[in-house]
Coordinates of C-alpha atoms and ligand atoms in Angstrom, one line a residue:
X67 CA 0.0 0.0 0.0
X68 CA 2.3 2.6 0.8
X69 CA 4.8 2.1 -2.4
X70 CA 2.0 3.1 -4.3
X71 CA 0.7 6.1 -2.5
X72 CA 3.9 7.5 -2.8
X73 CA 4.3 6.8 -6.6
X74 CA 1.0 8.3 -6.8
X75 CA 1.5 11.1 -5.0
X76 CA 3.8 13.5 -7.1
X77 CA 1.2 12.6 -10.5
X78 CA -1.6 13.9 -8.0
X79 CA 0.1 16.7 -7.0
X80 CA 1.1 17.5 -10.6
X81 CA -2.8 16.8 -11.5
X82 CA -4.1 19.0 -8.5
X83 CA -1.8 22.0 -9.2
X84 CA -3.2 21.7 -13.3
X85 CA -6.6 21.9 -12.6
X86 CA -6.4 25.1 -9.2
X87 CA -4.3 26.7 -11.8
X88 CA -6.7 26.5 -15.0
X89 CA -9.8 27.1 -12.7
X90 CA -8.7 30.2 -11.4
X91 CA -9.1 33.1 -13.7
X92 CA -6.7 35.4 -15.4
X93 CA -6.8 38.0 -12.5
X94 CA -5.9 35.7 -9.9
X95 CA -3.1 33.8 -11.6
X96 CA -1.5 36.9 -12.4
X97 CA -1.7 37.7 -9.0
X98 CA -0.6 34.3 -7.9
X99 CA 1.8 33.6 -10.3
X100 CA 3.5 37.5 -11.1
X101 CA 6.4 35.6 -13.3
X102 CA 4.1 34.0 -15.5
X103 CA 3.3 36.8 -18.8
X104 CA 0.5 36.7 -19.9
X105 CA 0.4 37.3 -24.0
X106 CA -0.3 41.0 -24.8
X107 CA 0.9 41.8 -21.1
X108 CA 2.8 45.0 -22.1
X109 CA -0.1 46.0 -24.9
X110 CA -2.8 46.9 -21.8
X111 CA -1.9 47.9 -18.2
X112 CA -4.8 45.0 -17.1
X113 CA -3.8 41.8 -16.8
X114 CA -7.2 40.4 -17.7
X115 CA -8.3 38.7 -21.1
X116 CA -11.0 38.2 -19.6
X117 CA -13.4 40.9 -17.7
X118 CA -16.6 43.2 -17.2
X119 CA -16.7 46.7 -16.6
X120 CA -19.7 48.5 -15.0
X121 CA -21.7 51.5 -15.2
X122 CA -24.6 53.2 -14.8
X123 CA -24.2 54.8 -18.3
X124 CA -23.4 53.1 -21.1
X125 CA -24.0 54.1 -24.6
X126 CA -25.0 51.3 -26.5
X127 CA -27.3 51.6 -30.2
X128 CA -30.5 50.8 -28.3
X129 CA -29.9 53.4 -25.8
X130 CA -28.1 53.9 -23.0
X131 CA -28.5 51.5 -20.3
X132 CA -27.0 50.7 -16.8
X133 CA -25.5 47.8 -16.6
X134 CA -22.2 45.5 -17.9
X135 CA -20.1 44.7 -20.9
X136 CA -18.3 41.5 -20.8
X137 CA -15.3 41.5 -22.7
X138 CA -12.8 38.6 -23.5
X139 CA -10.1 38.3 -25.6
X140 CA -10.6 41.7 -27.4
X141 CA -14.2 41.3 -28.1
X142 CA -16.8 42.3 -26.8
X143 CA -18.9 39.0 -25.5
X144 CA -22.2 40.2 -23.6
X145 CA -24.3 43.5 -22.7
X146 CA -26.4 43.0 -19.6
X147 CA -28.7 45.3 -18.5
X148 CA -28.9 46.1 -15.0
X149 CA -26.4 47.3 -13.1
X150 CA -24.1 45.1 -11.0
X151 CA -25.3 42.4 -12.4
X152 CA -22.0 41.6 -14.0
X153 CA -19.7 39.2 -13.5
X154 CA -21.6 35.4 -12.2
X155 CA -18.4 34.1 -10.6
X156 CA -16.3 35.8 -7.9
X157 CA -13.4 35.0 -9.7
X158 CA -14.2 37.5 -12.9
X159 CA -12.4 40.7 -13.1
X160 CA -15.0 43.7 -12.8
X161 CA -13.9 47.0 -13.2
X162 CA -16.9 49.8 -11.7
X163 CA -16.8 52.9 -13.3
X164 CA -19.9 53.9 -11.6
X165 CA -21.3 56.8 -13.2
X166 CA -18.9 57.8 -15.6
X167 CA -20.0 57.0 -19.4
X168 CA -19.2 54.0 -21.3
X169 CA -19.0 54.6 -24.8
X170 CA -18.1 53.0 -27.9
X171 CA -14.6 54.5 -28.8
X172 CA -13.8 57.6 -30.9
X173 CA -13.0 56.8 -34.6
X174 CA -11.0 60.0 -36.2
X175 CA -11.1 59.6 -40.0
X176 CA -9.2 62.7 -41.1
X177 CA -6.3 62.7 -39.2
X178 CA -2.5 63.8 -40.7
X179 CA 0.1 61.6 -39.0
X180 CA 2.9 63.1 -41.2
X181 CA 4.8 59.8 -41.0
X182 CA 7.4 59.1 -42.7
X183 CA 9.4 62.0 -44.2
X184 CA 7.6 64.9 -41.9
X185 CA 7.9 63.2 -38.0
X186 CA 8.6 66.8 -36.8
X187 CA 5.5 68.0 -37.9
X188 CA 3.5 65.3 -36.0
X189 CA 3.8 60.8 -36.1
X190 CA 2.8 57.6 -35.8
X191 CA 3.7 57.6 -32.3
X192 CA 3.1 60.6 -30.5
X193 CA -0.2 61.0 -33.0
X194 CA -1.4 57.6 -31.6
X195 CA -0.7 58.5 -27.8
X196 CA -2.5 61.8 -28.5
X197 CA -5.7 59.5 -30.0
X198 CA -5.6 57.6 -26.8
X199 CA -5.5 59.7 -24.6
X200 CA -8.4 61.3 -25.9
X201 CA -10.3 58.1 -26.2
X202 CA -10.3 57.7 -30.3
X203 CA -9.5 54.1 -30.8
X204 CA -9.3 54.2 -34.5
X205 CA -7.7 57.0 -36.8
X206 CA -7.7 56.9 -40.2
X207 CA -4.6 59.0 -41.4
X208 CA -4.4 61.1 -44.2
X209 CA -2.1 60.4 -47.5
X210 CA -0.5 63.9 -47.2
X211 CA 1.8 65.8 -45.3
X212 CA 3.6 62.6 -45.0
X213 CA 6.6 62.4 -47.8
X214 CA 6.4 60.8 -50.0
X215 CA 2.6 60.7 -50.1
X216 CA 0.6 57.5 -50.2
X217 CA -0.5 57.5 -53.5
X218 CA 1.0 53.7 -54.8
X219 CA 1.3 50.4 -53.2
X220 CA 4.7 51.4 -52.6
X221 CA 4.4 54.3 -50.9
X222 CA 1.7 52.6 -48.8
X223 CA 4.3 49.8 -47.9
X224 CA 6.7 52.6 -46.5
X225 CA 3.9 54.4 -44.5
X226 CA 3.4 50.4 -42.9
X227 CA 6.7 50.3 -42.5
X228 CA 6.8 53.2 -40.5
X229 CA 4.1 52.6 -38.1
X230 CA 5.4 49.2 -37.0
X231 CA 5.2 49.0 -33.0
X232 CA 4.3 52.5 -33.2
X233 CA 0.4 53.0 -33.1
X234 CA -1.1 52.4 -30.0
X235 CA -4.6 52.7 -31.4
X236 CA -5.7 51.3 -34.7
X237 CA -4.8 53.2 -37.9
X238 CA -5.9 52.6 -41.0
X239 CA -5.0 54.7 -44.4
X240 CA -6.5 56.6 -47.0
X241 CA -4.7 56.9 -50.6
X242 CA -3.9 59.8 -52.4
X243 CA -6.1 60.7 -55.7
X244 CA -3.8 62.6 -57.9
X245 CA -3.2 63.6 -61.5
X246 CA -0.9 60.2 -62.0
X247 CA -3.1 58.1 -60.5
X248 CA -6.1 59.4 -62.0
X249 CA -4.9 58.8 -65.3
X250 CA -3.3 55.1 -64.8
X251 CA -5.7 53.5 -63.6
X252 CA -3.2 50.3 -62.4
X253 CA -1.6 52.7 -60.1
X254 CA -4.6 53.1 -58.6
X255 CA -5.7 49.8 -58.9
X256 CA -2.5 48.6 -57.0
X257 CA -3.2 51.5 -54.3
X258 CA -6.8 50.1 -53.5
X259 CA -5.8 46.1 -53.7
X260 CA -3.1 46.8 -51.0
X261 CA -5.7 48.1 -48.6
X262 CA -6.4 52.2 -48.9
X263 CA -10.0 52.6 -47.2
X264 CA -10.5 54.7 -50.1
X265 CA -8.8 57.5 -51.4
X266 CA -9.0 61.6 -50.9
X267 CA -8.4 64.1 -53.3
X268 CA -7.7 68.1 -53.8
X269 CA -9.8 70.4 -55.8
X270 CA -7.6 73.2 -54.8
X271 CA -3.4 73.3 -54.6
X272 CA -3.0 71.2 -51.0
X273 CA 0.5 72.9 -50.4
X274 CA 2.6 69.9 -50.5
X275 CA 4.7 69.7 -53.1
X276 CA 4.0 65.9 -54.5
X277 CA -0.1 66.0 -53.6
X278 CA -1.1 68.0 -56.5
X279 CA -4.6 68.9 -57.1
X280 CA -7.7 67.1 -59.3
X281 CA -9.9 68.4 -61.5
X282 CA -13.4 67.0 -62.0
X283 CA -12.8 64.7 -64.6
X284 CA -9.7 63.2 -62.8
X285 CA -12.4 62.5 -59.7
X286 CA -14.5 61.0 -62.8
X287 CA -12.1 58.6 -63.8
X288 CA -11.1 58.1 -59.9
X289 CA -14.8 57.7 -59.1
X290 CA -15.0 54.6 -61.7
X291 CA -12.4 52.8 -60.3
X292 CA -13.4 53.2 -56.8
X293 CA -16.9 52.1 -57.8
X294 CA -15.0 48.4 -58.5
X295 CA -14.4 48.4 -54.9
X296 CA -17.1 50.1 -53.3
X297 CA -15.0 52.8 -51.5
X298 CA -15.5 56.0 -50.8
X299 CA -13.5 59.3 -52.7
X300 CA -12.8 62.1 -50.4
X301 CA -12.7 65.4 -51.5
X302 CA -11.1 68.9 -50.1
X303 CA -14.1 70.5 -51.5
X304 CA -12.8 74.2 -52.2
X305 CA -12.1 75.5 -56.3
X306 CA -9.8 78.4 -56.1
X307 CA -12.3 81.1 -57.7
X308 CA -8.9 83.8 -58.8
X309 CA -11.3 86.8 -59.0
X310 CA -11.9 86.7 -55.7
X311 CA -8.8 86.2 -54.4
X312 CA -7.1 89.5 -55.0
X313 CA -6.7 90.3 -51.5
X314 CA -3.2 88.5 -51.1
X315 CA -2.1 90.7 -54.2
X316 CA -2.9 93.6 -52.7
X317 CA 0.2 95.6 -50.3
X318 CA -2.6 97.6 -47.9
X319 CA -4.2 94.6 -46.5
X320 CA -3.5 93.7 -43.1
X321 CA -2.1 90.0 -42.8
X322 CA -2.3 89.9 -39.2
X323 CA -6.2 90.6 -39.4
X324 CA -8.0 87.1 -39.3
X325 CA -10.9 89.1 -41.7
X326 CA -7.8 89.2 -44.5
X327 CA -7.5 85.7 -44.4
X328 CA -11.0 84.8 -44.2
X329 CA -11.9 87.1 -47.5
X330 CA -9.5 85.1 -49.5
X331 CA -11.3 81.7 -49.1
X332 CA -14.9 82.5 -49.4
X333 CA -17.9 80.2 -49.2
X334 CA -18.2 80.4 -53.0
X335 CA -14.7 78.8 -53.5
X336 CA -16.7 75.7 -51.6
X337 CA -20.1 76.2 -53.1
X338 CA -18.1 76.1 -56.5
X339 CA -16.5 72.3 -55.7
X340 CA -19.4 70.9 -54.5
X341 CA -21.2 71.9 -57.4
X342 CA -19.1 70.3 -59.8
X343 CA -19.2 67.0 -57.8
X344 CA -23.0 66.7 -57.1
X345 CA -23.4 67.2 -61.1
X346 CA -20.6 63.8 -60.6
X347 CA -22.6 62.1 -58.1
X348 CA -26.3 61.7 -59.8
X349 CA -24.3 58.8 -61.4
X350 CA -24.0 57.0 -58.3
X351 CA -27.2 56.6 -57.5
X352 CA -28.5 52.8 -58.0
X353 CA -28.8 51.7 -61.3
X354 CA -26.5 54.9 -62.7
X355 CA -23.3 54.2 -64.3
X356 CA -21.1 55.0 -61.0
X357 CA -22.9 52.8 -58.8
X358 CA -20.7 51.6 -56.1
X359 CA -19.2 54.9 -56.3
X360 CA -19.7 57.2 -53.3
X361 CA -18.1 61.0 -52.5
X362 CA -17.4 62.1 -49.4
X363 CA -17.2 66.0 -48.5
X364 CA -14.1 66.8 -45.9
X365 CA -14.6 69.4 -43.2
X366 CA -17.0 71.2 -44.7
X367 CA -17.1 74.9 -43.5
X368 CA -20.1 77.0 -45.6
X369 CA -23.8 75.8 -44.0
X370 CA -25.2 78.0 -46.3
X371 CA -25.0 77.5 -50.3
X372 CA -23.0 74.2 -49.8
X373 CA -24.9 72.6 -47.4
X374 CA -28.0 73.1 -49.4
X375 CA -26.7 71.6 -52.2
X376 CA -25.3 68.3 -50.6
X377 CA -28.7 67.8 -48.9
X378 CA -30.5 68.4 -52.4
X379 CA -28.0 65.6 -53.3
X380 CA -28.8 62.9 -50.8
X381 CA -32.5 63.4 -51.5
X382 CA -32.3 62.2 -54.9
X383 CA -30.7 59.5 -53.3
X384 CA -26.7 60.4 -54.7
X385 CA -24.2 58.0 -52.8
X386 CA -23.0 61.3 -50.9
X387 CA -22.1 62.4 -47.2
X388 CA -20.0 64.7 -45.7
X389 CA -18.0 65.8 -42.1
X390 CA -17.2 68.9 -40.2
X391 CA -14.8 69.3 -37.4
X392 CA -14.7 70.7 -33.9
X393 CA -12.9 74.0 -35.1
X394 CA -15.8 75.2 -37.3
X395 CA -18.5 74.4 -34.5
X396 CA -16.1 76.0 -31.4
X397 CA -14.9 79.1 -32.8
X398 CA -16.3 81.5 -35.5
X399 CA -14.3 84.3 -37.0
X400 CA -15.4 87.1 -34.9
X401 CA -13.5 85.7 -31.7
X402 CA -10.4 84.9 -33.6
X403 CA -7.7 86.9 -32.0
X404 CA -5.4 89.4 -34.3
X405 CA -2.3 87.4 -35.6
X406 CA -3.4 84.1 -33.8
X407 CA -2.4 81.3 -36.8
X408 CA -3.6 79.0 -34.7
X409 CA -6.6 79.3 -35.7
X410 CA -5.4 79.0 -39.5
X411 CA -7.2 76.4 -41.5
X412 CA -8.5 75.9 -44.9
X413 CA -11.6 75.7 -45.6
X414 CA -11.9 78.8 -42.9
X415 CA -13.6 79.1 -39.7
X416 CA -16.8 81.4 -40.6
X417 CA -18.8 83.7 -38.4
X418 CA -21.1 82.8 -35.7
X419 CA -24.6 82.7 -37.7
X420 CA -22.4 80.5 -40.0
X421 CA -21.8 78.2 -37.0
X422 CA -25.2 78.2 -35.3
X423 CA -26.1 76.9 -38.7
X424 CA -23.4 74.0 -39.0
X425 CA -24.5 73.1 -35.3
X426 CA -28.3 73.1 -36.5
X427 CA -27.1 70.8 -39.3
X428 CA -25.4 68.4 -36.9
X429 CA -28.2 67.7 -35.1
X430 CA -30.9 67.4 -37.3
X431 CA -28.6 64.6 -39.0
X432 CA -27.0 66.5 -42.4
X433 CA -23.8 66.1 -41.6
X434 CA -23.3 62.8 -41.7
X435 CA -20.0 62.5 -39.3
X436 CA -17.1 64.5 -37.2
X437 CA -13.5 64.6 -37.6
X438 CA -10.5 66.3 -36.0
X439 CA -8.7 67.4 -39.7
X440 CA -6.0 67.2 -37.2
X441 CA -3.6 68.8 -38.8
X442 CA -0.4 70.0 -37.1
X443 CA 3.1 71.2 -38.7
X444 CA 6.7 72.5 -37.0
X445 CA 6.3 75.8 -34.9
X446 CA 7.9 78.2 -36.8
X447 CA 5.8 77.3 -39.8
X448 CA 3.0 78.5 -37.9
X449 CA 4.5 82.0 -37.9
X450 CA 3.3 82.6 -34.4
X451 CA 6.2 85.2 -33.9
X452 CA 4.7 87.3 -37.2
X453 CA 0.9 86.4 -37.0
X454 CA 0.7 86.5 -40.7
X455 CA -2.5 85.0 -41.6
X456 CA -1.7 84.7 -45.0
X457 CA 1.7 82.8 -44.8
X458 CA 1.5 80.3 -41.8
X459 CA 0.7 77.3 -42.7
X460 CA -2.9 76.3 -42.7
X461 CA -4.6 73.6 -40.5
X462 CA -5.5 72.9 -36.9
X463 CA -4.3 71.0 -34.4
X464 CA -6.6 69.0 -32.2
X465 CA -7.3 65.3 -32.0
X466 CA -7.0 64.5 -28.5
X467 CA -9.6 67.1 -28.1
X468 CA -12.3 65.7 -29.9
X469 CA -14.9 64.6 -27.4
X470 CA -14.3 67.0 -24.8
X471 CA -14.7 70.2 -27.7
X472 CA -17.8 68.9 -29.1
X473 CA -19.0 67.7 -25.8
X474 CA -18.7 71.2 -24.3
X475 CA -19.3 73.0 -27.3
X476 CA -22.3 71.2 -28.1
X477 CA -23.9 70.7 -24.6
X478 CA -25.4 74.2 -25.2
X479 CA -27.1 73.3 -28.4
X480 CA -28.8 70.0 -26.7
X481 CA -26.0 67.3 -28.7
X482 CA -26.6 64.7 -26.3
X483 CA -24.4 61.3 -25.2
X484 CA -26.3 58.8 -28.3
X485 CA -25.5 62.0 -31.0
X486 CA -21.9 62.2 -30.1
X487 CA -22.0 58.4 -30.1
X488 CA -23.3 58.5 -33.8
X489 CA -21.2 61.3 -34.9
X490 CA -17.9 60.1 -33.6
X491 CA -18.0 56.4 -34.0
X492 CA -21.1 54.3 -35.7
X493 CA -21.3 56.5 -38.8
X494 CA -17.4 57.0 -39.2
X495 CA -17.0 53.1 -39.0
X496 CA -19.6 52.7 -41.5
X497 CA -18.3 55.3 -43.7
X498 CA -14.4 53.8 -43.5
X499 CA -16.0 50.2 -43.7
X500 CA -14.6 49.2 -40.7
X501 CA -17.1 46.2 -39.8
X502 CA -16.2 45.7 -35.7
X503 CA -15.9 48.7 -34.9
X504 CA -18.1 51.8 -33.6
X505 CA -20.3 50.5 -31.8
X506 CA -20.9 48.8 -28.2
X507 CA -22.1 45.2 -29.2
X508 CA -21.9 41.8 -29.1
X509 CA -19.0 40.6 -31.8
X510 CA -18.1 43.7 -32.2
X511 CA -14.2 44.8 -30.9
X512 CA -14.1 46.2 -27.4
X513 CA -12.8 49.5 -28.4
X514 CA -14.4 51.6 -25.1
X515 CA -13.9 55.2 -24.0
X516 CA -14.6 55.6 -20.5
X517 CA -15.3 59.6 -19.6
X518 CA -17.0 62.1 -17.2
X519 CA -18.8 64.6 -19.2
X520 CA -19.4 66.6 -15.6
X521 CA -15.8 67.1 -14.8
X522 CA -14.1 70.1 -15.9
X523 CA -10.7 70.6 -16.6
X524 CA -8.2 73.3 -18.1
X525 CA -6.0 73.0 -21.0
X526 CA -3.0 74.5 -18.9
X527 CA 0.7 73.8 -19.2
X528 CA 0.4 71.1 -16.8
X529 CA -2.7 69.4 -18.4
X530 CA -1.3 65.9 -19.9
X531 CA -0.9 66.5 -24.1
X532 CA 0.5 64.1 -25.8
X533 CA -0.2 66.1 -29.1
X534 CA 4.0 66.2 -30.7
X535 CA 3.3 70.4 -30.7
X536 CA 0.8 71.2 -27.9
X537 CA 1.5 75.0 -28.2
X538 CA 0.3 74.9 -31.9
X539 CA -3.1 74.0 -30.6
X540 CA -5.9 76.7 -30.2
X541 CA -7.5 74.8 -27.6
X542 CA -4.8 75.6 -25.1
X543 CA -6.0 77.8 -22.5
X544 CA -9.6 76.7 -22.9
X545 CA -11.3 75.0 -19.9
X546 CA -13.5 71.9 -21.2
X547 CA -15.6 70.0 -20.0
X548 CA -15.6 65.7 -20.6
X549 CA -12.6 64.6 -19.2
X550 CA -11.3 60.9 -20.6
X551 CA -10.6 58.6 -17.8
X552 CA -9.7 54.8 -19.4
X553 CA -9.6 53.7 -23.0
X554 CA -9.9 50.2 -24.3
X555 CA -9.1 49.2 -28.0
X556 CA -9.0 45.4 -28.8
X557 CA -9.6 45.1 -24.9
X558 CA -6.4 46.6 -24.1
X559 CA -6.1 49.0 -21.2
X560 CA -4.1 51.5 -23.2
X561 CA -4.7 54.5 -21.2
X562 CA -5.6 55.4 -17.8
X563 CA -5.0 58.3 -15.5
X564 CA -2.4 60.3 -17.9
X565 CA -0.5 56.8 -18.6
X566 CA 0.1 54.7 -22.0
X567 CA 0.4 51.0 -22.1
X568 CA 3.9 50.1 -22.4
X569 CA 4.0 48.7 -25.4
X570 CA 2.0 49.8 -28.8
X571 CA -0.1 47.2 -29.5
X572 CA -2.5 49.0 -32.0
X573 CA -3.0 47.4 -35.7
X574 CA -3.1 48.6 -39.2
X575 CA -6.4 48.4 -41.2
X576 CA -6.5 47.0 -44.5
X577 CA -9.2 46.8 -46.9
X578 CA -9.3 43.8 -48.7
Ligands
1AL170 N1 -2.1 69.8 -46.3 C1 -3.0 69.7 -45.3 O1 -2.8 69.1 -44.3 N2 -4.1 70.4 -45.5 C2 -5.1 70.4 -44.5 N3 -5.2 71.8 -44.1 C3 -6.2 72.5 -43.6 N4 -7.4 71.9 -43.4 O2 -6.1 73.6 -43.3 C4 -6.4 70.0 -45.2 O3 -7.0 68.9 -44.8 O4 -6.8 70.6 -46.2
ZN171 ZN1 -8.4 69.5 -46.7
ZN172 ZN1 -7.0 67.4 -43.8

């Protein structure tokens, strides 16, 4: 008897220590056992695969309900109702936000990483924090100011090249739409087949040297090829109108005057793109010889004329939408400080009735989505020294700011938690095609802001930006309301409390 117990012994030992060690769950065994890594351990700052988090608001496309959202593995596994509910078993990992909101995260599709050839102007990685930190899980960069532009396979390879181990949200890519491409069709062919979500085009000069501007029938032939693939063409809707842009010519205007700037690019130059391309986009309507085909206005500025027109569009049923950012509906002309570039941007922030307008539209659902246009460049291209309106370099700098801006912005006009919801992450991950993404759901990828939209902050010098040139921002100094405690992509804790991961974990998007 007792030669076999103690042959049996070590095998039971070995047996028992299998099965306490599988039973208990992630949490504890990280606990228990702190030398064992668990995969992904540097991509969250949880240890859990596995988990729930809690609260009494959580924005979900039936509503916003009280309760829990399991997550496991990345994804998100089950929405319960009711709060505390959560977690059947002791040994689940539940995280209690309590009352702050739990919402599906941001997705930026008009962001400028500038990476590779312009990292001092902005980058993969201090782009990506900035998204993070401001609870966008997904951007979708921008195929200029990088250089060289992404406008071939090949320069798409070097742009994925470039953010290896560097994103720490998800990132996927528009192409370029430019005379070359426009015009050889293979090139463009290549471009889409190795994953672009689509592709975005100039009407006017973009001020990079190697992103040079379309005309209508170059979108023409873009738009037949992209109806192949069913993805969308963006366009910088603004025509350069040259009679109305005598102002720069002329020696007695005042550069430092934001009016100055604002006369050169007026609402016409838009109205004037737009109308080219809704005369384009009748052909994409079902059955017409672009179906497939659909045109996407960026930041749109005018809510007068060129609003009008888009809506006039859609109700004859054109494959159309468009955005507009948080600088057109937070500032309007008539606050913009003499010789402050920061506010520079092209299309141009307009006057207030102009923005009471743009808000109106948001709301009653004409503007289809929001983005940043974050678009930053190196200080002394700015000009903040000179103020000169006319030289700096146009475009604003912004992203980690999304939510709290519109939130605090928009709280006045009634934009409520289920709008923002809409605006900043179901319709831009239909728009980009990005299937698991944008909203809180079963299946879908557990890509979660947590925020407070009570608490108030200031955008001091010792508020946390992770933005690569916080100074260039116009936000700075502002006090916002919507402050971003915890954000999830994938399931991966990647920031909480002012902190990063520490390791980038986030993953390129390809079409295919
Ligand atoms: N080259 C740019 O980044 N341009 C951008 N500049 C702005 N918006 O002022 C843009 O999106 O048009
Ligand atoms: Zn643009
Ligand atoms: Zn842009």
């Amino acid at each position: 008897m007792e030669p076999l117990l103690w042959r049996v012994l070590p095998l039971l030992t070995i047996l028992v220590s299998f099965i306490v060690f599988f039973y208990l769950q992630d949490s504890y065994r990280a606990q228990l056992f702190p030398l064992i890594k668990l995969p992904g351990d540097k991509c969250s700052l949880l240890p859990h695969r596995h988990f729930w988090i809690s609260s009494k608001r959580i924005v979900t496309p039936k509503g916003i309900l009280s309760g829990s959202v399991e997550i496991k593995e990345g994804k998100i596994v089950s929405v319960v109702e009711g709060y505390s509910k959560q977690g059947k078993s002791v040994q689940q990992e539940v995280i209690d936000y309590g009352d702050a909101v739990v919402m599906p995260g941001l997705i930026d599709v008009h962001v400028h990483l500038d990476e590779p050839g312009r990292t001092d102007w902005e980058g993969f990685d201090t782009g990506t924090r900035a998204a993070a930190a401001g609870g966008i899980t997904t951007v979708v960069d921008m195929p200029l100011n990088n250089h060289p532009t992404t406008v071939s396979k090949e320069t798409l390879k070097l742009k994925l090249e470039a953010a290896e181990n560097k994103i720490y949200v998800d990132v996927g890519f528009w192409g370029g739409l430019v005379p070359e491409n426009a015009l050889n069709t293979s090139i463009l062919e290549g471009l889409l087949s190795a994953g672009v979500l689509g592709v975005k085009s100039f009407m006017c000069p973009s001020g990079i040297d190697d992103f040079p501007m379309t005309t209508i029938d170059h979108i023409k032939e873009g738009l037949s090829v992209l109806a192949k693939y069913r993805r969308p063409l963006l366009v910088h809707s603004e025509i350069q109108l040259d009679s109305e842009n005598h102002l720069e010519l002329n020696d007695n205007v005042d550069p430092q005057a934001y009016l100055t700037y604002l006369s050169t690019r007026p609402p016409s130059w838009e109205e004037a793109a737009i109308k080219e391309l809704v005369g384009v986009t009748k052909d994409t309507r079902i059955g017409g010889p672009l179906e497939g085909a659909h045109v996407h206005i960026v930041h749109l500025s005018d809510s007068s004329a060129s609003l009008d027109l888009i809506k006039e569009a859609k109700s004859r049923g054109d494959s159309i939408s468009v955005e507009t950012c948080p600088h057109y509906l937070a500032f309007s002309s008539e606050e913009i400080p003499n010789g402050d570039t920061r506010f520079k941007c092209s299309p141009p922030i307009r006057d207030a009735s102009n923005k009471e307008k743009l808000w109106e539209a948001v709301l009653e659902g004409h503007i289809d989505l929001l983005s940043s246009d974050h678009s930053p460049t190196v200080p002394e291209l700015k000009l903040l020294e000179e103020g000169d309106f006319l030289r700096a370099w146009g475009g604003i700098s912004s992203l980690q700011f999304d939510l709290p801006v519109t939130w605090s912005y928009g709280k006045k006009y009634g934009v409520t938690l289920e709008q923002l919801s809409l605006l900043w992450s179901q319709k831009p991950a239909t728009f980009a095609g990005l299937e698991s993404k944008g909203a809180i759901a079963v299946g879908n990828h557990a890509d979660i802001v947590v925020w407070q939209p009570e608490l108030e902050f200031e955008l001091n010098d010792d508020y946390p930006v992770f933005l690569k040139h916080p100074s260039l921002s116009a936000y700075m100094g502002r006090r916002l309301s919507g402050k971003v405690l915890d954000t999830f992509v994938r399931g991966n804790l990647v920031f909480k409390d002012g902190k990063h991961a520490p390791a980038a974990c986030g993953v390129p998007i390809l079409a295919k």
